[in-house]
Amino acid sequence: MKFPKIPMAAINRLSIYIRALEELEEQGTKVISSERLAKQCGVNPAQIRKDLAYFGEFGVRGVGYRIEDLIREIKEILGLDRTWNIAMIGVGNLGSALIRHGNFIKHGYVFAAAFDIDPHKIGKRLPNGLVIHHIDDLEKVVKECDIHIGVIATPASAAQSVANQLIIAGVNGILNFAPAQIQVPECCHVENVDFTIKLDSIAYHLSTTGT
Amino acid sequence: MKFPKIPMAAINRLSIYIRALEELEEQGTKVISSERLAKQCGVNPAQIRKDLAYFGEFGVRGVGYRIEDLIREIKEILGLDRTWNIAMIGVGNLGSALIRHGNFIKHGYVFAAAFDIDPHKIGKRLPNGLVIHHIDDLEKVVKECDIHIGVIATPASAAQSVANQLIIAGVNGILNFAPAQIQVPECCHVENVDFTIKLDSIAYHLSTTGT
DNA sequence: TTTTTTATGTGATTTAATTCACTTTAATAA
DNA sequence: TTATTAAAGTGAATTAAATCACATAAAAAA
Ligand SMILES: NC(=O)c1ccc[n+]([C@@H]2O[C@H](COP(=O)([O-])OP(=O)(O)OC[C@H]3O[C@@H](n4cnc5c(N)ncnc54)[C@H](O)[C@@H]3O)[C@@H](O)[C@H]2O)c1
Ligand SMILES: NC(=O)c1ccc[n+]([C@@H]2O[C@H](COP(=O)([O-])OP(=O)(O)OC[C@H]3O[C@@H](n4cnc5c(N)ncnc54)[C@H](O)[C@@H]3O)[C@@H](O)[C@H]2O)c1
C-alpha cells in the first residue's frame, strides 16, 4: 500500500476490533480469521483486512491473525502502548461520575488532575485521591503532571474559554461533553460527545418506522 | 427530489443545525442563509441545502431560511414535535448523573422511570421524584408510563439481558452506554455511546502529529 | 515432495456521500 | 415595470468509502 489517506472511520473501527479481540483473548482464543472477527464486530471481513492494511501486514495467510500480536499492533497504531494523563475540567455531576468510573484506567487513561472554578470545590479531595485545583492553575499543573488530554465537563457557556486555557497550557487533545461547538487551532484535536444528538437519531427512527 | 435514501450523517447534522438555530433565535436573529449557518456549524453550505432538500423546500430563494419556521420543520422531521418518555436502566454512577442532568428535558426527553436490580436501591426516591423500580417490573411500568426509549447504564455484562427485556416490553429505541455490542431485532434502533473510542481517536491524533 | 486447503492482502469495482456549478425564484432598486 | 441582486434548490461531477473477487502465501494432507 502506497500513500493511503486513512479514513477516520477506520481508526474508530480499530478501537472496536481491540474490544472484541480482548474479549476473545480472555476466553482463551489464540487466533482468529477476519471473517469471524467481522461477524463479532458487525462489519465486512474485507473491511477489517483493509483497515489493517493501511498500517502493515499483521496476519498469516491461510491461518488468520494471532490475537495477542494483533492487539499489541493495534495498540501501537493508536498510540495506546503507553498511558495518557488526563485533566478533568468541571467536577460537577458528569465530571465526578467520569472520574469515579474505573473503566478508563483499564485502557490506559489516567485522570491525573481535576479543575473547577467553584470556590466551594477548590481544595476538596475526590474519592480517588485527586485534589480539585482552581482552573487558573491549569497551565502549572498540566506541566507538573505531564497531561496531554483535557476533558471538558463544564457548562456550555464556559466551554470555549476552558478550551482556550487548555491550548495555552499545551493540551492538544480535547474530549468535549458540553453541547457547544468549540473553535481550536489546527494543532488541536477535538472530539465531541453529545448524547442528545444520539437521542434525536433514535427519535427519528421511532417516528419514521411506526412509533 | 424523487426517492432519496437519506444518509444517516444527514440526520445527525439536522440535530446540529437545530442547536445552532436555537442559539441564533435566542440572539434575536430571524433569518439566516445556508452560508452563514454552514460557517457556524462547520460544514459546507451545499451540504445544508441538500440535507434539507431530502425532506422538502424550507427556504426562500434570494433571502434564506426563516429561523423560527426552520426549527419547527426540522423538529417535525426528527420527530421532536412531541415529548419522549425514557426509562433509565441502571441507576449507578452514570445513570444518576444523567437523570440529574437538566438538559434533556429542554429537548423534550423526559426520564419517566428508573430501574435497577440492586435491592438496596429499589424503592429509593431520586432527587427529581422518581422511584427506582425493580428491573422485573420493566414491562408493567413501560406500559403505564408510555415509555418508548430505554437508556442502558448497567455494567456491560448485563447489557444484553437488559436489551432483551426492553424489547419484550415494547421499547424499540435504545441508547447504550455499556461498552458491549448488543444484538437486537430489526425493529429496534440502538445508538451506542462509548467514550473510550473517542479517547482512542484523540490518542491516535496526538501520537501521529508529534505528541 | 507435491497437492490441497485456507484465509490474507490488494487492485478493481461498486456504492455512497459530498461538493460544485448552474438554474430558478423572490425581493429590491432603478 | 424592468433590471439587478441574492440565495435556495438541484443535476452533474467529484471524492471518499466499502465491497468484491482473485492472486498469493502459509500450513496441512497426501
Ligand atoms: N450530566 C450529564 O449527564 C450530562 C449529559 C450530557 C451533557 N452534559 C454536559 O456536560 C456538562 C457538565 O454537566 P454537569 O451535569 O456535570 O454540570 P454541573 O453543573 O453539575 O457541573 C459543571 C461544573 O463545571 C464547573 N465550572 C463552571 N465553569 C467553569 C470554568 N470556567 N472552569 C472550570 N470549571 C467550571 C462548575 O463549577 C461545576 O462544578 C454540561 O455542559 C452538560 O450540558 C452533561
Ligand atoms: N460512569 C461513567 O462515567 C461511565 C463512562 C463510560 C461508560 N460507562 C458505562 O456505563 C455503565 C454504567 O456505569 P456506572 O459507572 O454507572 O456503573 P455503576 O456500577 O455505578 O452502576 C451500574 C448500575 O446498574 C445496576 N445493574 C446491574 N445489573 C442490572 C440489571 N440487570 N438490571 C438493572 N440494573 C442493573 C447496578 O445495580 C448499578 O446500580 C457501565 O457499563 C460503564 O462501563 C460509564
XYZ file of C-alpha atoms (C1' of nucleotides) and ligand atoms in Angstrom:
570
model
C 0.000 0.000 0.000
C 1.473 3.309 -1.226
C 0.343 6.588 0.369
C -3.081 5.815 1.717
C -5.092 8.564 3.363
C -6.588 6.765 6.292
C -10.347 7.213 6.781
C -11.297 8.407 10.246
C -13.910 5.658 10.333
C -11.100 3.102 10.031
C -9.408 4.493 13.148
C -12.628 4.251 15.112
C -13.121 0.672 13.960
C -9.670 -0.251 15.251
C -10.957 0.580 18.747
C -13.887 -1.720 18.185
C -11.618 -4.522 16.970
C -9.484 -4.165 20.105
C -12.529 -4.544 22.363
C -13.560 -7.730 20.557
C -10.025 -9.108 20.489
C -9.527 -8.521 24.198
C -12.748 -10.348 24.921
C -11.638 -13.252 22.742
C -8.238 -13.343 24.420
C -9.877 -13.573 27.835
C -11.824 -16.575 26.578
C -8.534 -18.217 25.642
C -8.772 -17.884 21.844
C -5.342 -17.572 20.235
C -6.050 -16.996 16.542
C -8.982 -15.537 14.613
C -9.900 -15.026 10.968
C -11.105 -11.710 9.576
C -14.381 -13.485 8.848
C -15.107 -14.477 12.441
C -13.878 -11.194 13.868
C -16.040 -9.344 11.352
C -19.120 -11.220 12.468
C -18.424 -10.374 16.085
C -17.927 -6.674 15.280
C -20.795 -6.455 12.819
C -18.681 -5.392 9.831
C -17.496 -6.789 6.497
C -14.410 -9.070 6.623
C -12.702 -7.204 3.780
C -13.204 -4.045 5.789
C -11.096 -5.406 8.622
C -8.341 -6.567 6.292
C -8.275 -3.214 4.517
C -8.313 -1.245 7.771
C -5.291 -3.194 8.961
C -3.581 -2.994 5.574
C -3.331 0.778 5.956
C -0.709 0.121 8.604
C 1.032 -3.100 7.584
C 0.652 -6.867 7.314
C -0.318 -8.425 10.597
C -1.913 -11.713 9.621
C -0.761 -15.112 8.399
C -2.269 -16.218 5.090
C -4.262 -19.383 5.376
C -4.317 -19.031 9.159
C -5.649 -15.723 10.410
C -4.481 -13.218 12.998
C -2.665 -14.138 16.207
C -4.811 -12.300 18.721
C -2.092 -11.402 21.186
C 0.065 -9.911 18.447
C -2.788 -8.087 16.761
C -3.865 -6.420 19.997
C -0.310 -5.216 20.517
C -0.050 -3.959 16.934
C -3.350 -2.058 17.023
C -2.458 -0.519 20.369
C 0.775 0.676 18.873
C -1.039 2.119 15.844
C -3.459 4.034 18.048
C -0.766 5.189 20.443
C -2.079 3.045 23.278
C 1.261 1.400 24.051
C 1.579 3.907 26.911
C -0.647 5.641 29.435
C -2.252 9.028 28.840
C -2.702 11.528 31.643
C -5.983 13.409 31.539
C -7.233 16.611 33.129
C -10.899 16.834 34.075
C -12.261 20.365 33.807
C -15.511 20.836 35.686
C -16.103 18.483 38.591
C -19.892 18.528 38.647
C -22.426 15.852 38.062
C -20.859 14.351 34.983
C -17.213 15.126 35.696
C -17.246 13.366 39.052
C -19.105 10.358 37.605
C -16.418 10.027 34.942
C -13.573 10.296 37.451
C -15.199 7.710 39.688
C -15.559 5.354 36.741
C -12.996 2.559 36.761
C -13.039 1.622 33.091
C -10.746 4.334 31.766
C -7.683 3.197 33.679
C -8.036 -0.271 32.142
C -7.497 1.315 28.748
C -4.528 3.349 29.892
C -6.298 6.646 30.553
C -5.460 8.181 33.926
C -7.271 11.129 35.465
C -4.195 12.905 36.737
C -5.778 16.223 37.790
C -9.172 17.874 38.252
C -10.142 21.535 37.950
C -13.139 23.681 38.780
C -13.956 27.360 39.262
C -16.357 27.000 42.182
C -14.591 28.174 45.391
C -16.540 25.617 47.428
C -14.956 22.810 45.434
C -11.341 24.004 45.186
C -9.082 22.060 47.528
C -11.602 19.268 48.126
C -10.278 15.732 47.754
C -12.086 13.264 45.488
C -12.629 9.576 46.386
C -9.745 8.558 44.133
C -7.378 10.921 45.917
C -7.299 13.818 43.456
C -7.456 17.346 44.832
C -9.561 19.839 42.877
C -7.449 22.704 41.558
C -8.574 26.151 40.509
C -8.861 26.454 36.742
C -6.301 29.276 36.823
C -3.662 26.780 37.954
C -4.271 24.715 34.818
C -1.047 25.544 32.989
C 1.140 24.902 36.024
C -0.490 21.580 36.938
C -0.627 20.378 33.336
C 3.136 20.750 33.152
C 3.741 19.135 36.531
C 1.526 16.146 35.806
C 2.514 15.668 32.147
C -1.090 15.959 30.949
C -1.877 15.674 27.234
C -5.658 15.286 27.126
C -8.356 17.546 28.586
C -11.965 16.572 29.244
C -14.420 19.481 29.287
C -17.382 18.832 31.607
C -18.308 22.422 32.371
C -21.495 24.207 31.317
C -21.587 25.063 27.607
C -21.064 28.741 28.354
C -17.600 28.047 29.792
C -16.509 25.515 27.166
C -14.745 27.868 24.741
C -12.843 29.696 27.454
C -11.768 26.389 29.015
C -10.653 25.158 25.593
C -8.549 28.287 25.155
C -6.908 27.738 28.522
C -6.188 24.100 27.692
C -4.497 25.052 24.435
C -2.386 27.730 26.114
C -1.369 25.080 28.631
C -0.186 22.902 25.740
C -3.024 20.361 25.752
C -3.744 19.333 22.148
C -6.415 16.691 22.658
C -9.860 17.595 23.971
C -12.907 15.474 24.743
C -15.832 17.886 24.965
C -19.042 16.933 26.751
C -20.512 20.432 26.700
C -23.143 20.982 23.995
C -21.113 23.747 22.370
C -19.118 23.929 19.160
C -15.632 24.938 20.277
C -13.081 26.578 17.971
C -9.483 25.389 18.198
C -6.312 25.817 16.138
C -5.229 23.189 13.616
C -2.787 21.553 16.024
C -5.529 20.586 18.467
C -7.866 17.633 18.039
C -11.384 17.815 19.496
C -13.901 15.006 19.900
C -17.425 15.938 20.911
C -19.803 13.757 22.885
C -23.410 14.886 22.652
C -25.967 12.422 23.939
C -28.949 14.452 22.738
C -27.824 14.014 19.128
C -27.983 10.260 19.672
C -31.422 10.590 21.238
C -32.567 12.694 18.279
C -31.450 9.945 15.963
C -33.459 7.414 17.969
C -36.495 9.692 17.913
C -36.197 9.975 14.126
C -36.117 6.227 13.688
C -39.030 5.657 16.027
C -41.048 8.315 14.230
C -40.385 7.065 10.713
C -40.821 3.355 11.383
C -44.234 3.410 13.101
C -43.583 4.566 16.710
C -36.297 15.107 -5.235
C -37.527 11.632 -6.174
C -36.812 8.677 -3.859
C -33.753 9.719 -1.940
C -32.198 7.330 0.548
C -31.313 9.627 3.371
C -27.765 9.308 4.724
C -27.601 8.754 8.469
C -24.996 11.508 8.631
C -27.616 13.928 7.306
C -29.960 13.098 10.179
C -27.239 13.714 12.716
C -26.419 17.035 11.097
C -30.044 18.127 11.439
C -29.552 17.934 15.219
C -26.512 20.137 14.909
C -28.407 22.658 12.773
C -31.153 22.823 15.391
C -28.660 23.628 18.149
C -27.194 26.470 16.078
C -30.592 27.755 15.021
C -31.887 27.828 18.582
C -28.841 29.790 19.648
C -29.383 32.256 16.816
C -33.061 32.594 17.691
C -32.176 33.428 21.294
C -29.922 36.179 19.983
C -32.889 37.595 18.077
C -31.853 36.620 14.546
C -34.889 35.994 12.323
C -33.423 34.780 9.012
C -30.181 33.048 8.033
C -28.532 31.924 4.801
C -27.146 28.443 4.291
C -23.740 30.069 4.000
C -23.767 31.693 7.422
C -25.362 28.696 9.114
C -22.766 26.453 7.468
C -19.936 28.520 8.883
C -21.413 28.310 12.352
C -21.827 24.539 12.110
C -18.514 23.912 10.400
C -19.969 22.319 7.266
C -20.368 23.105 3.554
C -23.355 25.336 2.610
C -24.460 22.966 -0.157
C -24.497 20.221 2.441
C -27.103 22.058 4.480
C -29.271 22.758 1.453
C -29.058 19.146 0.307
C -29.754 17.770 3.788
C -32.909 19.860 3.954
C -33.865 19.055 0.368
C -34.300 15.405 1.342
C -37.400 16.493 3.211
C -38.798 19.458 1.304
C -38.266 23.126 0.477
C -37.981 25.229 3.573
C -36.130 28.340 2.426
C -36.894 31.449 0.402
C -34.679 31.971 -2.646
C -32.696 35.171 -2.515
C -33.463 35.505 1.207
C -32.536 32.469 3.269
C -34.297 30.431 5.926
C -36.726 31.886 8.469
C -35.211 30.536 11.661
C -38.429 30.045 13.595
C -40.000 28.071 10.750
C -36.898 26.020 10.064
C -36.578 24.957 13.692
C -40.190 23.814 13.644
C -39.717 21.943 10.368
C -36.563 20.140 11.488
C -38.178 19.195 14.775
C -41.057 17.708 12.858
C -38.661 15.792 10.586
C -36.815 14.321 13.548
C -39.983 13.565 15.486
C -39.240 16.182 18.117
C -42.637 17.886 17.870
C -43.626 15.930 20.995
C -42.016 14.684 24.191
C -40.391 11.269 24.554
C -40.601 9.301 27.773
C -37.409 7.487 28.685
C -36.602 4.621 31.039
C -33.203 4.632 32.748
C -31.883 1.135 33.396
C -29.105 1.047 35.989
C -29.101 3.878 38.476
C -25.398 3.904 39.335
C -22.741 6.465 38.838
C -23.598 7.394 35.292
C -27.329 6.703 35.353
C -27.969 9.012 38.287
C -25.789 11.760 36.759
C -27.857 11.572 33.571
C -31.160 11.691 35.453
C -29.989 14.652 37.498
C -28.983 16.470 34.334
C -31.431 19.194 33.319
C -30.601 19.469 29.628
C -32.616 16.544 28.343
C -35.983 17.937 29.331
C -35.240 21.087 27.319
C -35.086 18.923 24.231
C -38.266 17.072 25.044
C -36.764 13.970 26.634
C -38.322 13.033 29.967
C -36.930 10.434 32.359
C -40.239 8.848 33.236
C -38.992 5.790 35.150
C -35.797 4.305 36.592
C -34.858 0.661 37.146
C -32.141 -1.257 38.946
C -31.505 -4.772 40.216
C -29.756 -3.869 43.466
C -32.181 -4.493 46.386
C -30.661 -1.589 48.315
C -31.737 0.815 45.570
C -35.228 -0.483 44.783
C -37.902 1.804 46.232
C -35.489 4.699 46.848
C -36.643 8.086 45.630
C -34.353 10.155 43.378
C -33.953 13.955 43.724
C -36.269 14.513 40.760
C -39.018 12.460 42.395
C -38.632 9.175 40.508
C -38.825 5.950 42.472
C -36.418 3.190 41.464
C -38.271 0.100 40.255
C -37.018 -3.451 40.079
C -35.947 -4.409 36.570
C -38.523 -7.214 36.610
C -41.289 -4.603 36.687
C -39.999 -3.115 33.446
C -42.781 -4.309 31.155
C -45.539 -3.177 33.508
C -44.076 0.291 34.147
C -43.155 0.849 30.496
C -46.800 0.378 29.593
C -48.089 2.545 32.428
C -45.710 5.408 31.676
C -45.884 5.230 27.861
C -42.114 4.788 27.524
C -40.563 4.435 24.073
C -36.830 4.854 24.707
C -34.548 2.933 27.068
C -31.135 4.057 28.289
C -28.804 1.249 29.345
C -26.383 2.334 32.083
C -25.718 -1.048 33.642
C -22.406 -2.939 33.603
C -21.559 -4.418 30.197
C -22.299 -7.926 31.464
C -25.976 -7.042 31.988
C -26.445 -5.026 28.796
C -27.697 -7.803 26.505
C -30.172 -9.153 29.035
C -31.484 -5.659 29.721
C -31.828 -5.043 25.986
C -33.850 -8.250 25.668
C -36.168 -7.142 28.464
C -36.614 -3.717 26.883
C -37.598 -5.246 23.561
C -40.063 -7.630 25.198
C -41.544 -4.598 26.940
C -42.044 -2.982 23.545
C -39.233 -0.426 23.700
C -37.742 -0.028 20.218
C -35.186 2.710 20.820
C -32.105 2.102 22.958
C -29.247 4.372 23.967
C -26.491 2.092 25.216
C -23.696 3.398 27.443
C -22.326 -0.043 28.312
C -19.205 -0.995 26.355
C -20.893 -4.038 24.860
C -22.164 -4.838 21.380
C -25.836 -5.682 21.890
C -27.876 -7.740 19.422
C -31.416 -6.587 18.676
C -34.095 -7.422 16.109
C -34.576 -5.305 13.002
C -37.430 -3.307 14.518
C -35.246 -1.875 17.276
C -32.812 1.001 16.839
C -29.680 1.126 19.007
C -27.239 4.002 19.442
C -24.036 3.332 21.310
C -22.071 5.852 23.325
C -18.518 4.780 24.069
C -16.226 7.460 25.417
C -13.102 5.323 25.245
C -13.424 5.101 21.469
C -13.325 8.896 21.362
C -10.313 8.926 23.648
C -8.593 6.364 21.412
C -9.161 8.648 18.470
C -7.578 11.537 20.380
C -4.633 9.340 21.368
C -4.126 8.394 17.715
C -4.052 12.019 16.625
C -1.689 13.056 19.388
C 0.614 10.159 18.557
C 0.741 10.775 14.816
C 1.078 14.562 14.912
C 4.071 14.779 17.294
C 2.591 14.483 20.813
C 7.746 -33.709 -2.245
C 3.633 -32.298 -4.279
C -1.140 -31.163 -3.791
C -4.894 -29.255 -1.421
C -6.835 -26.188 1.709
C -7.455 -21.885 3.854
C -7.522 -17.169 4.658
C -4.718 -12.897 3.981
C -3.616 -8.838 1.092
C -4.979 -5.916 -2.576
C -6.293 -3.977 -7.315
C -10.666 -3.284 -9.419
C -15.406 -2.275 -8.858
C -19.336 -0.577 -6.747
C -21.763 2.226 -3.776
C -22.352 6.248 -1.043
C -21.564 10.934 0.332
C -20.030 15.428 -0.583
C -19.178 19.393 -3.263
C -19.521 22.047 -7.483
C -21.725 24.884 -10.605
C -25.634 26.279 -12.692
C -30.859 27.263 -12.786
C -34.649 29.118 -10.587
C -37.135 32.311 -7.789
C -38.048 36.088 -4.704
C -37.026 40.686 -3.268
C -35.181 45.180 -4.042
C -33.527 49.053 -6.629
C -33.584 51.648 -10.721
C -42.147 47.792 -14.986
C -37.767 46.135 -15.706
C -33.045 45.120 -14.264
C -30.240 43.588 -10.608
C -29.011 41.028 -6.712
C -29.061 37.324 -3.547
C -29.593 32.860 -2.121
C -32.249 28.416 -2.400
C -32.685 24.193 -4.966
C -30.635 20.551 -7.736
C -28.422 17.610 -11.539
C -23.689 16.602 -12.544
C -19.084 15.821 -11.105
C -16.071 14.619 -7.699
C -14.333 12.452 -3.837
C -14.406 9.024 -0.421
C -15.612 4.647 1.473
C -16.956 -0.027 1.271
C -17.114 -4.371 -1.021
C -15.880 -7.814 -4.387
C -13.050 -11.159 -6.294
C -8.919 -13.117 -7.128
C -3.791 -13.685 -6.828
C -0.714 -15.014 -3.180
C 1.383 -17.422 0.563
C 1.449 -20.427 4.513
C 0.167 -24.764 6.511
C -1.590 -29.347 6.359
C -2.505 -33.521 3.977
C -1.409 -36.836 0.645
N -24.663 15.379 33.488
C -24.983 14.769 32.365
O -25.494 13.654 32.375
C -24.708 15.393 31.070
C -25.194 14.808 29.930
C -24.940 15.392 28.703
C -24.206 16.538 28.666
N -23.746 17.109 29.778
C -22.965 18.335 29.703
O -21.799 18.202 30.481
C -21.505 19.431 31.098
C -21.449 19.236 32.591
O -22.683 18.758 33.077
P -22.924 18.585 34.617
O -24.251 17.968 34.765
O -21.753 17.897 35.228
O -22.967 20.104 35.120
P -22.673 20.645 36.594
O -23.275 21.985 36.668
O -23.039 19.614 37.590
O -21.085 20.772 36.630
C -20.364 21.774 35.931
C -19.125 22.100 36.736
O -18.291 22.951 35.965
C -17.765 23.947 36.831
N -17.340 25.095 36.043
C -18.100 26.093 35.518
N -17.341 26.958 34.838
C -16.074 26.521 34.911
C -14.833 27.004 34.404
N -14.752 28.096 33.670
N -13.723 26.288 34.690
C -13.788 25.174 35.437
N -14.931 24.682 35.941
C -16.063 25.352 35.675
C -18.883 24.241 37.803
O -18.388 24.850 38.971
C -19.437 22.836 38.037
O -18.765 22.204 39.107
C -22.594 20.389 30.676
O -22.145 21.139 29.586
C -23.704 19.481 30.262
O -24.547 20.086 29.316
C -23.971 16.552 30.988
N -19.610 6.167 34.816
C -19.051 6.590 33.701
O -18.530 7.678 33.618
C -19.062 5.742 32.502
C -18.344 6.137 31.406
C -18.350 5.344 30.287
C -19.091 4.191 30.282
N -19.762 3.815 31.364
C -20.530 2.593 31.339
O -21.829 2.832 31.811
C -22.285 1.728 32.571
C -22.658 2.184 33.953
O -21.539 2.746 34.593
P -21.614 3.200 36.101
O -20.337 3.848 36.416
O -22.870 3.943 36.325
O -21.702 1.785 36.852
P -22.328 1.502 38.291
O -21.779 0.195 38.723
O -22.135 2.690 39.163
O -23.879 1.354 38.035
C -24.450 0.243 37.402
C -25.847 0.036 37.971
O -26.524 -0.958 37.210
C -27.245 -1.788 38.100
N -27.498 -3.072 37.438
C -26.677 -4.127 37.291
N -27.296 -5.123 36.623
C -28.537 -4.688 36.351
C -29.644 -5.263 35.687
N -29.595 -6.475 35.150
N -30.772 -4.541 35.597
C -30.848 -3.308 36.125
N -29.828 -2.704 36.770
C -28.681 -3.394 36.877
C -26.349 -1.903 39.301
O -27.082 -2.301 40.434
C -25.841 -0.452 39.412
O -26.684 0.343 40.182
C -21.157 0.731 32.556
O -21.374 -0.204 31.538
C -19.956 1.558 32.235
O -18.939 0.834 31.593
C -19.785 4.574 32.481
